[in-house]
Short mmCIF file of C-alpha atoms in Angstrom, two decimals:
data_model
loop_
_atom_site.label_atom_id
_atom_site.label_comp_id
_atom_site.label_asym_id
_atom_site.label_seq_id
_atom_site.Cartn_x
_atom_site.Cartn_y
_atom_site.Cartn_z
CA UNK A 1 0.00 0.00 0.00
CA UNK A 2 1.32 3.43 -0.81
CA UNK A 3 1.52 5.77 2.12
CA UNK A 4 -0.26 8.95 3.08
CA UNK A 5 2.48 10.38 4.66
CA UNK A 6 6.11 9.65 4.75
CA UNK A 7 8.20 10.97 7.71
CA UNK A 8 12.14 11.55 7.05
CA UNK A 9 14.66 11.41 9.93
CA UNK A 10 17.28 14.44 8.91
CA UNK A 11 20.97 13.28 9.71
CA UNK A 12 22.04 10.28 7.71
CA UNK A 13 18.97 9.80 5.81
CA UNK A 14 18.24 13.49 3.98
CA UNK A 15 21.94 14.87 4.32
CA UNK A 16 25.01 13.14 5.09
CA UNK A 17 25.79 14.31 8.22
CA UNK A 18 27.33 12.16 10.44
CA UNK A 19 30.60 11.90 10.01
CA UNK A 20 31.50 15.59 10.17
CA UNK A 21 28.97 15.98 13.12
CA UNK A 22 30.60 13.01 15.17
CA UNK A 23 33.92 14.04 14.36
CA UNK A 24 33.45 17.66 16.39
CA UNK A 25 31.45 15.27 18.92
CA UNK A 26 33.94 13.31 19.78
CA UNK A 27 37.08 16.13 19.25
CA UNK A 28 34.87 18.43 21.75
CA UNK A 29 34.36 14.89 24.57
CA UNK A 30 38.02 14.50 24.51
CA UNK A 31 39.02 17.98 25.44
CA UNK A 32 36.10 17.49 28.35
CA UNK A 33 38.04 14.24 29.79
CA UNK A 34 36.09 11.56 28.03
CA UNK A 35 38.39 10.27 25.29
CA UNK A 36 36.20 8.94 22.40
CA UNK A 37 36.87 8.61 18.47
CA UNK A 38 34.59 9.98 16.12
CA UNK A 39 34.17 6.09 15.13
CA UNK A 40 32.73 5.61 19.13
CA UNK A 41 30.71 8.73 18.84
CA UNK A 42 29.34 7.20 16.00
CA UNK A 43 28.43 3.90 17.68
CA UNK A 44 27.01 5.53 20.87
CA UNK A 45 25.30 7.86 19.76
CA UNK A 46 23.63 8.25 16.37
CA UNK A 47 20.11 9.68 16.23
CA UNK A 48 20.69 10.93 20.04
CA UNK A 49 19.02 14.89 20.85
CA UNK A 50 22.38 16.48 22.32
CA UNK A 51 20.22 16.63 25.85
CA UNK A 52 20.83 13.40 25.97
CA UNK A 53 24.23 12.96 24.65
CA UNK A 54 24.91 15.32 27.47
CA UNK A 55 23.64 13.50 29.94
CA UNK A 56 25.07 10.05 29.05
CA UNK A 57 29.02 11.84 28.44
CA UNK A 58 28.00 13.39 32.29
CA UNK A 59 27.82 9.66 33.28
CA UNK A 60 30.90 8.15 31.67
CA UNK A 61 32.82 10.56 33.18
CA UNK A 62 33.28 14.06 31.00
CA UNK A 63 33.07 17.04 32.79
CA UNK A 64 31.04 19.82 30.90
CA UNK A 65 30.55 22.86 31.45
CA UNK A 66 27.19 24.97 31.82
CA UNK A 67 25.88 26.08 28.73
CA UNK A 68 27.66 22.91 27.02
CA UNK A 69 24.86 22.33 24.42
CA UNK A 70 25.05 25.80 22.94
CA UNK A 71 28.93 25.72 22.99
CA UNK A 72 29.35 22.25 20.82
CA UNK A 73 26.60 23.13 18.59
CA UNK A 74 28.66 26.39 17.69
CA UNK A 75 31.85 24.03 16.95
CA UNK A 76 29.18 21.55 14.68
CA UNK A 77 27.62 24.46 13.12
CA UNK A 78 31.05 25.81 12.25
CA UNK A 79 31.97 22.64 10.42
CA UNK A 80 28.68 22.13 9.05
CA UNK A 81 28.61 25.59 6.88
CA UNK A 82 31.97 24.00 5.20
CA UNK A 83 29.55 22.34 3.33
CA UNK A 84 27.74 18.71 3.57
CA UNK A 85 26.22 16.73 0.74
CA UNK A 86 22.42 15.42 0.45
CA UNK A 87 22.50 11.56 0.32
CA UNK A 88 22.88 9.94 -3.07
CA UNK A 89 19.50 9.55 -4.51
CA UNK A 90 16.85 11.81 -1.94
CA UNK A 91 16.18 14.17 -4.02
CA UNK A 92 14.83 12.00 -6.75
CA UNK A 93 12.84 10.36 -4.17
CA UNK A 94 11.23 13.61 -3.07
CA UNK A 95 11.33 14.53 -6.53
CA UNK A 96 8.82 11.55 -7.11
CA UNK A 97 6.72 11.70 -3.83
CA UNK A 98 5.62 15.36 -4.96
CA UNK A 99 4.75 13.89 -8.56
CA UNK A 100 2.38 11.05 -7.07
CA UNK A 101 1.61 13.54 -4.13
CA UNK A 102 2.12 11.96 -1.53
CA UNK A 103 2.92 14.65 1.38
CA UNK A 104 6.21 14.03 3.65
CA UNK A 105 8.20 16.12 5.97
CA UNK A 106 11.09 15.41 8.31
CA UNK A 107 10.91 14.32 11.93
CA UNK A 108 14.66 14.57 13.40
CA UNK A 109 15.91 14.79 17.57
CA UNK A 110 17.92 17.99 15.91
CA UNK A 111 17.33 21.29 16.07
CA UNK A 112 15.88 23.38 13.82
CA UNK A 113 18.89 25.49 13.55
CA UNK A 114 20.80 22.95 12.41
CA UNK A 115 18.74 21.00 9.82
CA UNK A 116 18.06 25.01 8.26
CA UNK A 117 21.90 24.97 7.87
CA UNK A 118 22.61 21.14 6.60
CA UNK A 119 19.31 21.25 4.47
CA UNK A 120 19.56 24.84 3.35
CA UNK A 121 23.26 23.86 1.80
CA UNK A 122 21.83 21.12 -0.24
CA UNK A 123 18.54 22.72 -1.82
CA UNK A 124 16.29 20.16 0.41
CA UNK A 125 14.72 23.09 2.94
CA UNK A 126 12.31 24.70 0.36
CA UNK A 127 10.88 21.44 0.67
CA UNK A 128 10.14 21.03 3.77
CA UNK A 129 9.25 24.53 4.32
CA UNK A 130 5.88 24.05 7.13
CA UNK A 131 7.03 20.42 7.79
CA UNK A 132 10.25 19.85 9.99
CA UNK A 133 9.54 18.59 13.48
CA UNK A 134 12.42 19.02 15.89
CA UNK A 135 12.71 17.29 18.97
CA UNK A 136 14.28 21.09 20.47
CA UNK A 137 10.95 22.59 19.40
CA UNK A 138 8.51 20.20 20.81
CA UNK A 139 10.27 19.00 23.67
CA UNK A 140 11.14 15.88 23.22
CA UNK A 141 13.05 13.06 21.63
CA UNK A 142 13.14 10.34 20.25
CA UNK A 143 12.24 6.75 21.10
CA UNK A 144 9.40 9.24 22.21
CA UNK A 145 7.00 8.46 19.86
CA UNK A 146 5.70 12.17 20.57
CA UNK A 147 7.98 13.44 17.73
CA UNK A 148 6.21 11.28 15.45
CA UNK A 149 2.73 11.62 17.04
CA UNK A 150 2.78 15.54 15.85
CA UNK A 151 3.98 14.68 12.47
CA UNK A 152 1.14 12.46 12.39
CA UNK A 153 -1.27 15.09 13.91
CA UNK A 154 -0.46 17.83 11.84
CA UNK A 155 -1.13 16.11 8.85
CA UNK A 156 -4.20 14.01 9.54
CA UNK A 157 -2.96 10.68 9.20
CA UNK A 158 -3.24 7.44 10.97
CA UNK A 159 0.05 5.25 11.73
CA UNK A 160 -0.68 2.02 9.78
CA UNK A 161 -1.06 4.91 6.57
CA UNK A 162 2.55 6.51 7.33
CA UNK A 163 6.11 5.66 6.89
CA UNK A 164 9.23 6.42 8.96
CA UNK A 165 12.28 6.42 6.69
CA UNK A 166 15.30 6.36 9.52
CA UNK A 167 19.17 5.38 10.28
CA UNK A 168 18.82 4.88 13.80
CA UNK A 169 17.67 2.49 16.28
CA UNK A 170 16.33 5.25 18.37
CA UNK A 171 14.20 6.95 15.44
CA UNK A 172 13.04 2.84 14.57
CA UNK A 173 12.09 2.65 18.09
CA UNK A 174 10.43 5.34 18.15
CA UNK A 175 8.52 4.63 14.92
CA UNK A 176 7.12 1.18 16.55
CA UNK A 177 6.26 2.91 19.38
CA UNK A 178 3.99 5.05 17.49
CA UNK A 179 2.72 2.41 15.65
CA UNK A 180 4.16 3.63 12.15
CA UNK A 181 5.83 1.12 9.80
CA UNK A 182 9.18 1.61 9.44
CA UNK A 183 12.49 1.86 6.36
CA UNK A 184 15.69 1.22 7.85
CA UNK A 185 18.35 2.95 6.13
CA UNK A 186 21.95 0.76 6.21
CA UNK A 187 24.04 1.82 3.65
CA UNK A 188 27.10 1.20 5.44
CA UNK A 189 26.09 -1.92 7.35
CA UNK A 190 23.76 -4.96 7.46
CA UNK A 191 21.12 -3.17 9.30
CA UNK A 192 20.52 -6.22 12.23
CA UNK A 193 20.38 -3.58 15.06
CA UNK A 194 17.73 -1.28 13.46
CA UNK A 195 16.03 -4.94 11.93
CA UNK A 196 15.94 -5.80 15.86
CA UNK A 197 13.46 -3.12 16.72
CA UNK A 198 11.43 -4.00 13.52
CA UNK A 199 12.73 -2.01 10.78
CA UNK A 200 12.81 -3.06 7.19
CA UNK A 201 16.23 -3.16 5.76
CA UNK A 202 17.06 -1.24 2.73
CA UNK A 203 20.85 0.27 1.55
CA UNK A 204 20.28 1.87 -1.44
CA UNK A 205 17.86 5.14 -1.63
CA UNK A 206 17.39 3.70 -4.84
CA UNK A 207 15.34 0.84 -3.44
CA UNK A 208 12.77 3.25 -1.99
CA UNK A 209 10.40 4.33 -4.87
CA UNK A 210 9.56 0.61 -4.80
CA UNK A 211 9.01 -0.06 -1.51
CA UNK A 212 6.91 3.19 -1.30
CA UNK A 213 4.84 1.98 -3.99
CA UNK A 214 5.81 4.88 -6.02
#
């Protein structure tokens, strides 16, 4: 069945991301006293809000300062503006959800700040102009399923009728939480740890117009 609504995590699946993000991650954790590679940050903590990333360095030991958040964000922003790439393939695949109009917007634990910045390099944010969700803005994170909830909500659609397209096994957590099916994007591995929380595999963006029906 095609989908009413398909809901796009930002980092990893719409632009590419991670590697310069974890890379000031785990630069910034090591001058703090926890001594991680970007490889670790990686590992630990893909799809994480940085609330929580805070809280979890706090526990393994780093000591951060106050006002931490806003401080490594202005090192990731920095690096970010050098420039990022959209993944391989997405914009052909909005590209052909607008042609059999089928509405989708982006649900990501990021802020808003940052996805204007990462999706405003690549030509995506015109496209999701009146449809990004952050978890900064509403509060939460995910596995909440609240980030999805108010995707849902704000475009008048039940679960079983959405998609989650997502990289993480927080966001595919949080998708089965809300009851939404879910696309687990692997392009760099076999996908078992998002297939564990009941994603379906795929590692090409060019599989994705077929499994949405399109």
């Amino acid at each position: 069945m095609r989908p009413e609504l398909v809901i796009f995590d930002c980092d990893g699946v719409l632009v590419d991301t991670e590697p310069t993000s974890n890379a000031v991650l785990a630069e910034n954790l090591t001058r703090h006293g926890l001594s991680l590679t970007a490889e670790e940050c990686t590992a630990l903590f893909t799809g994480w809000s940085m609330v929580n990333v805070e809280k979890e360095a706090k526990r393994r030991g780093a000591t951060l300062p106050e006002g931490w958040i806003k401080a490594v964000y202005a090192e990731e922003f920095a690096a970010l503006r050098k420039g990022v790439p959209a993944m391989t393939g997405i914009h052909d695949i909005l590209d052909r959800l607008e042609e059999t109009r089928v509405p989708y917007c982006v649900a990501s634990n990021g802020s808003e700040d940052k996805m204007a910045i990462t999706l405003g390099q690549t030509g995506l944010l015109p496209r999701f102009k009146g449809a990004m969700f952050s978890a900064h803005t509403l509060k939460t994170s995910k596995p909440d399923p609240a980030l999805f909830q108010a995707a849902l909500a704000a475009f008048k659609v039940e679960p079983a009728h959405a998609v989650v397209i997502e990289d993480s096994v927080l966001g595919a957590t949080g998708a089965a939480r809300a009851g939404i099916p879910c696309y687990g994007f692997a392009p760099h591995h076999d996908g078992t740890d998002l297939a564990a929380v009941g994603a379906r595999i795929f590692n090409n963006m060019n599989e994705l117009p077929d499994l949405l029906m399109l």
